[in-house]
Tab-separated table of C-alpha atoms in Angstrom:
chain	number	residue	atom	x	y	z
L	1	GLN	CA	0.000	0.000	0.000
L	2	VAL	CA	1.503	3.298	-1.092
L	3	GLN	CA	1.526	6.115	1.447
L	4	LEU	CA	2.598	9.715	1.003
L	5	GLN	CA	3.445	12.244	3.691
L	6	GLU	CA	4.056	15.958	3.328
L	7	SER	CA	6.462	17.861	5.554
L	8	GLY	CA	7.801	21.372	5.795
L	9	PRO	CA	7.405	24.715	7.549
L	10	GLY	CA	3.878	25.697	8.484
L	11	LEU	CA	4.650	29.414	8.335
L	12	VAL	CA	6.433	31.299	5.567
L	13	LYS	CA	7.021	35.044	5.346
L	14	PRO	CA	5.772	37.035	2.351
L	15	SER	CA	8.281	37.232	-0.529
L	16	GLU	CA	10.152	34.173	0.741
L	17	THR	CA	10.247	30.648	-0.707
L	18	LEU	CA	7.866	27.892	0.313
L	19	SER	CA	9.598	24.496	0.379
L	20	LEU	CA	7.811	21.202	1.000
L	21	THR	CA	8.872	17.560	0.922
L	22	CYS	CA	6.727	14.548	0.077
L	23	SER	CA	7.996	11.202	1.342
L	24	VAL	CA	6.762	8.050	-0.394
L	25	PHE	CA	6.370	4.800	1.527
L	26	GLY	CA	5.483	1.333	0.277
L	27	GLY	CA	6.208	1.933	-3.376
L	28	SER	CA	8.864	2.876	-5.879
L	29	VAL	CA	9.263	6.334	-7.333
L	30	THR	CA	11.253	4.988	-10.277
L	31	SER	CA	9.203	2.079	-11.623
L	32	GLY	CA	5.945	2.350	-13.526
L	33	SER	CA	4.423	5.373	-15.221
L	34	TYR	CA	3.746	7.750	-12.371
L	35	TYR	CA	3.436	11.477	-11.998
L	36	TRP	CA	4.387	12.702	-8.542
L	37	SER	CA	2.084	15.638	-8.041
L	38	TRP	CA	1.376	18.626	-5.847
L	39	ILE	CA	-2.108	20.032	-5.257
L	40	ARG	CA	-3.236	22.823	-2.953
L	41	GLN	CA	-6.471	23.985	-1.350
L	42	PRO	CA	-6.733	27.601	-0.130
L	43	PRO	CA	-8.987	28.083	2.910
L	44	GLY	CA	-12.647	27.779	1.926
L	45	LYS	CA	-11.800	27.063	-1.703
L	46	GLY	CA	-11.440	24.070	-3.989
L	47	LEU	CA	-8.506	21.968	-5.068
L	48	GLU	CA	-5.927	23.388	-7.449
L	49	TRP	CA	-3.461	21.188	-9.320
L	50	ILE	CA	0.037	22.683	-9.149
L	51	GLY	CA	2.130	20.287	-11.211
L	52	TYR	CA	4.126	17.077	-11.271
L	53	ILE	CA	7.440	15.391	-11.860
L	54	SER	CA	7.389	12.093	-13.736
L	55	ASN	CA	9.511	9.013	-13.130
L	56	GLN	CA	11.624	10.123	-16.082
L	57	GLY	CA	12.172	13.544	-14.518
L	58	SER	CA	9.952	15.556	-16.817
L	59	THR	CA	7.859	18.263	-15.195
L	60	SER	CA	4.623	20.082	-15.918
L	61	TYR	CA	3.144	23.045	-14.077
L	62	ILE	CA	-0.074	25.002	-14.006
L	63	SER	CA	0.419	28.061	-16.187
L	64	SER	CA	-0.553	30.557	-13.465
L	65	LEU	CA	2.353	29.458	-11.246
L	66	LYS	CA	4.909	28.485	-13.885
L	67	SER	CA	7.203	31.434	-13.216
L	68	ARG	CA	7.399	30.693	-9.462
L	69	VAL	CA	7.165	26.925	-9.042
L	70	SER	CA	9.550	24.029	-9.373
L	71	ILE	CA	9.112	20.345	-8.559
L	72	SER	CA	12.073	18.029	-8.191
L	73	GLY	CA	12.739	14.567	-6.841
L	74	ASP	CA	15.342	12.344	-5.208
L	75	ALA	CA	14.654	8.698	-6.021
L	76	SER	CA	17.297	7.463	-3.579
L	77	LYS	CA	15.400	9.108	-0.727
L	78	MET	CA	11.942	8.228	-2.096
L	79	GLN	CA	11.079	11.906	-1.899
L	80	PHE	CA	9.926	14.689	-4.152
L	81	TYR	CA	9.824	18.388	-3.489
L	82	LEU	CA	7.896	21.587	-4.105
L	83	LYS	CA	9.414	25.038	-4.205
L	84	LEU	CA	7.285	28.141	-4.651
L	85	THR	CA	9.088	31.466	-4.708
L	86	SER	CA	7.957	35.000	-3.874
L	87	VAL	CA	4.957	33.837	-1.880
L	88	THR	CA	2.071	36.072	-0.863
L	89	ALA	CA	-0.949	35.585	1.359
L	90	ALA	CA	-2.748	34.118	-1.662
L	91	ASP	CA	-0.433	31.108	-1.426
L	92	THR	CA	-1.789	30.203	2.009
L	93	ALA	CA	-3.295	26.755	1.590
L	94	VAL	CA	-3.276	23.118	2.559
L	95	TYR	CA	-0.715	21.510	0.260
L	96	TYR	CA	-1.170	17.878	-0.766
L	97	CYS	CA	1.168	15.539	-2.550
L	98	ALA	CA	-0.293	12.709	-4.603
L	99	ARG	CA	0.620	10.016	-7.102
L	100	GLY	CA	-0.721	10.375	-10.620
L	101	ASN	CA	-0.837	7.374	-12.895
L	102	SER	CA	-1.209	6.459	-16.553
L	103	GLU	CA	-4.988	6.671	-16.224
L	104	ARG	CA	-4.483	10.393	-15.614
L	105	CYS	CA	-5.912	10.311	-12.121
L	106	LEU	CA	-4.496	10.768	-8.632
L	107	ASP	CA	-4.731	7.440	-6.854
L	108	TYR	CA	-2.833	8.010	-3.608
L	109	TRP	CA	-2.758	11.213	-1.580
L	110	GLY	CA	-1.016	12.526	1.496
L	111	GLN	CA	-2.967	13.970	4.421
L	112	GLY	CA	-1.949	17.506	3.506
L	113	THR	CA	-0.020	20.181	5.346
L	114	LEU	CA	-1.186	23.716	6.055
L	115	VAL	CA	1.183	26.465	4.976
L	116	THR	CA	0.382	29.985	6.099
L	117	VAL	CA	2.048	32.985	4.493
L	118	SER	CA	2.294	35.753	7.043
L	119	SER	CA	4.833	38.080	8.561
Q	1	GLN	CA	-6.740	26.148	-17.680
Q	2	SER	CA	-10.051	27.222	-16.187
Q	3	ALA	CA	-11.543	25.186	-13.382
Q	4	LEU	CA	-14.302	22.783	-14.311
Q	5	THR	CA	-17.804	23.853	-13.238
Q	6	GLN	CA	-19.605	21.964	-10.479
Q	7	PRO	CA	-22.694	22.940	-8.486
Q	8	PRO	CA	-21.608	24.191	-5.065
Q	9	SER	CA	-24.020	21.931	-3.231
Q	10	ALA	CA	-26.173	18.832	-3.592
Q	11	SER	CA	-28.296	16.919	-1.132
Q	12	GLY	CA	-30.420	13.844	-0.690
Q	13	SER	CA	-32.012	11.693	1.967
Q	14	PRO	CA	-30.591	8.350	3.060
Q	15	GLY	CA	-31.322	5.688	0.459
Q	16	GLN	CA	-31.917	8.184	-2.318
Q	17	SER	CA	-29.713	8.885	-5.324
Q	18	VAL	CA	-27.982	12.135	-6.146
Q	19	THR	CA	-26.101	13.194	-9.279
Q	20	ILE	CA	-23.333	15.795	-9.391
Q	21	SER	CA	-22.388	17.373	-12.698
Q	22	CYS	CA	-19.000	18.567	-13.912
Q	23	SER	CA	-18.879	20.817	-16.961
Q	24	GLY	CA	-15.786	21.499	-18.975
Q	25	THR	CA	-14.814	22.072	-22.571
Q	26	SER	CA	-13.681	20.085	-25.575
Q	27	SER	CA	-10.117	20.728	-24.364
Q	28	ASP	CA	-10.578	18.763	-21.165
Q	29	VAL	CA	-13.720	16.783	-20.208
Q	30	GLY	CA	-15.004	16.497	-23.763
Q	31	GLY	CA	-11.653	15.783	-25.323
Q	32	TYR	CA	-10.458	12.838	-23.246
Q	33	ASP	CA	-11.903	9.907	-21.343
Q	34	TYR	CA	-9.737	10.873	-18.375
Q	35	VAL	CA	-12.336	12.202	-15.951
Q	36	SER	CA	-11.897	11.284	-12.297
Q	37	TRP	CA	-13.849	11.969	-9.108
Q	38	TYR	CA	-12.555	12.457	-5.568
Q	39	GLN	CA	-14.297	12.294	-2.202
Q	40	HIS	CA	-12.892	14.639	0.404
Q	41	HIS	CA	-13.828	14.556	4.046
Q	42	PRO	CA	-12.391	17.774	5.557
Q	43	GLY	CA	-9.154	17.169	7.353
Q	44	LYS	CA	-8.513	13.887	5.567
Q	45	ALA	CA	-6.770	12.870	2.377
Q	46	PRO	CA	-8.936	13.041	-0.745
Q	47	LYS	CA	-9.948	9.611	-2.032
Q	48	LEU	CA	-10.189	8.513	-5.655
Q	49	MET	CA	-13.721	7.249	-6.337
Q	50	ILE	CA	-13.950	7.098	-10.142
Q	51	TYR	CA	-11.335	7.185	-12.910
Q	52	GLU	CA	-11.484	7.102	-16.701
Q	53	VAL	CA	-15.063	8.434	-16.536
Q	54	SER	CA	-16.735	5.353	-15.109
Q	55	LYS	CA	-14.212	2.920	-13.604
Q	56	ARG	CA	-14.114	2.251	-9.866
Q	57	PRO	CA	-10.898	1.546	-7.976
Q	58	SER	CA	-10.855	-1.581	-5.875
Q	59	GLY	CA	-12.793	-1.074	-2.658
Q	60	VAL	CA	-15.107	1.701	-3.889
Q	61	PRO	CA	-18.746	0.595	-3.568
Q	62	ASP	CA	-20.762	0.163	-6.754
Q	63	ARG	CA	-23.166	2.748	-5.351
Q	64	PHE	CA	-20.782	5.231	-6.953
Q	65	SER	CA	-20.950	5.503	-10.729
Q	66	GLY	CA	-19.684	7.900	-13.352
Q	67	SER	CA	-20.644	8.882	-16.870
Q	68	LYS	CA	-19.946	11.499	-19.508
Q	69	SER	CA	-21.852	13.148	-22.312
Q	70	GLY	CA	-20.090	15.693	-24.460
Q	71	ASN	CA	-18.318	18.229	-22.265
Q	72	THR	CA	-20.175	17.247	-19.082
Q	73	ALA	CA	-19.340	14.419	-16.715
Q	74	SER	CA	-21.520	13.187	-13.876
Q	75	LEU	CA	-21.105	11.308	-10.617
Q	76	THR	CA	-24.110	9.444	-9.255
Q	77	VAL	CA	-24.260	8.229	-5.681
Q	78	SER	CA	-27.043	5.707	-5.141
Q	79	GLY	CA	-28.405	4.457	-1.829
Q	80	LEU	CA	-27.084	7.510	0.007
Q	81	GLN	CA	-25.475	6.823	3.369
Q	82	ALA	CA	-24.495	9.225	6.136
Q	83	ASP	CA	-20.803	8.656	5.459
Q	84	ASP	CA	-21.242	9.837	1.870
Q	85	GLU	CA	-21.539	13.380	3.207
Q	86	ALA	CA	-18.359	15.036	1.947
Q	87	ASP	CA	-16.974	17.353	-0.699
Q	88	TYR	CA	-16.700	15.862	-4.172
Q	89	TYR	CA	-14.317	17.096	-6.837
Q	90	CYS	CA	-14.120	16.148	-10.459
Q	91	GLY	CA	-10.838	16.238	-12.287
Q	92	SER	CA	-9.849	15.947	-15.919
Q	93	TYR	CA	-6.763	15.670	-18.046
Q	94	GLY	CA	-6.527	18.966	-19.866
Q	95	GLY	CA	-4.063	18.135	-22.595
Q	96	SER	CA	-0.422	19.259	-22.791
Q	97	ASN	CA	0.348	17.320	-19.604
Q	98	ASN	CA	-2.008	19.461	-17.536
Q	99	PHE	CA	-4.733	18.544	-15.069
Q	100	VAL	CA	-7.702	20.563	-13.881
Q	101	PHE	CA	-10.145	20.187	-10.989
Q	102	GLY	CA	-13.702	21.293	-10.591
Q	103	GLY	CA	-14.646	23.789	-7.911
Q	104	GLY	CA	-16.109	21.085	-5.695
Q	105	THR	CA	-19.611	20.106	-4.577
Q	106	LYS	CA	-20.633	19.767	-0.949
Q	107	LEU	CA	-22.904	16.736	-0.660
Q	108	THR	CA	-25.261	16.808	2.305
Q	109	VAL	CA	-27.148	13.742	3.461
Q	110	LEU	CA	-30.363	15.051	4.972
């Protein structure tokens, strides 16, 4: 059974960089056709797909964040990462990591971690 | 990449059926058979309920079913149970390696 767990600072100052880690348990991040994804949910709002990194290392991002976001991975640590630069209060959200698959759906999710942007 | 359109709320009594719609465009919902649905109880991890329009992952009851017509997908929950009360999100492949969610529907079991 695959499990994912997000970790990182719960508070980030405006204009700084948000950095989160997703640790993957019970599965491989290198085998199969998977898309290791980040999704966020601002308070009181719906889910927003941020982007992914594939097993082959290719990335894709939502166009509205493309200039500020990067997703990377470390297969040896079974982890992948999210970096979002120049954050503002609008980036306050619960951030989820999830596994996407070849059926273009997200089949395993982490519990989410709340990141608040505030001075 | 505009969000897919869902009704903000839906409701039904125990045992009844309820259908939630998800409207997109020919660039996402209408263009691919890659529509998925997620159940989200606040504070918990979202759960995949339907993928590829109408397929159920192992362990999801057959009370949950999905369909699509043109640019609109639908999730039907039959035999409503108290535990079905949650937020439901549709999602679709949007081409060019992108993914888009709907705005979410709060399902209330009366």
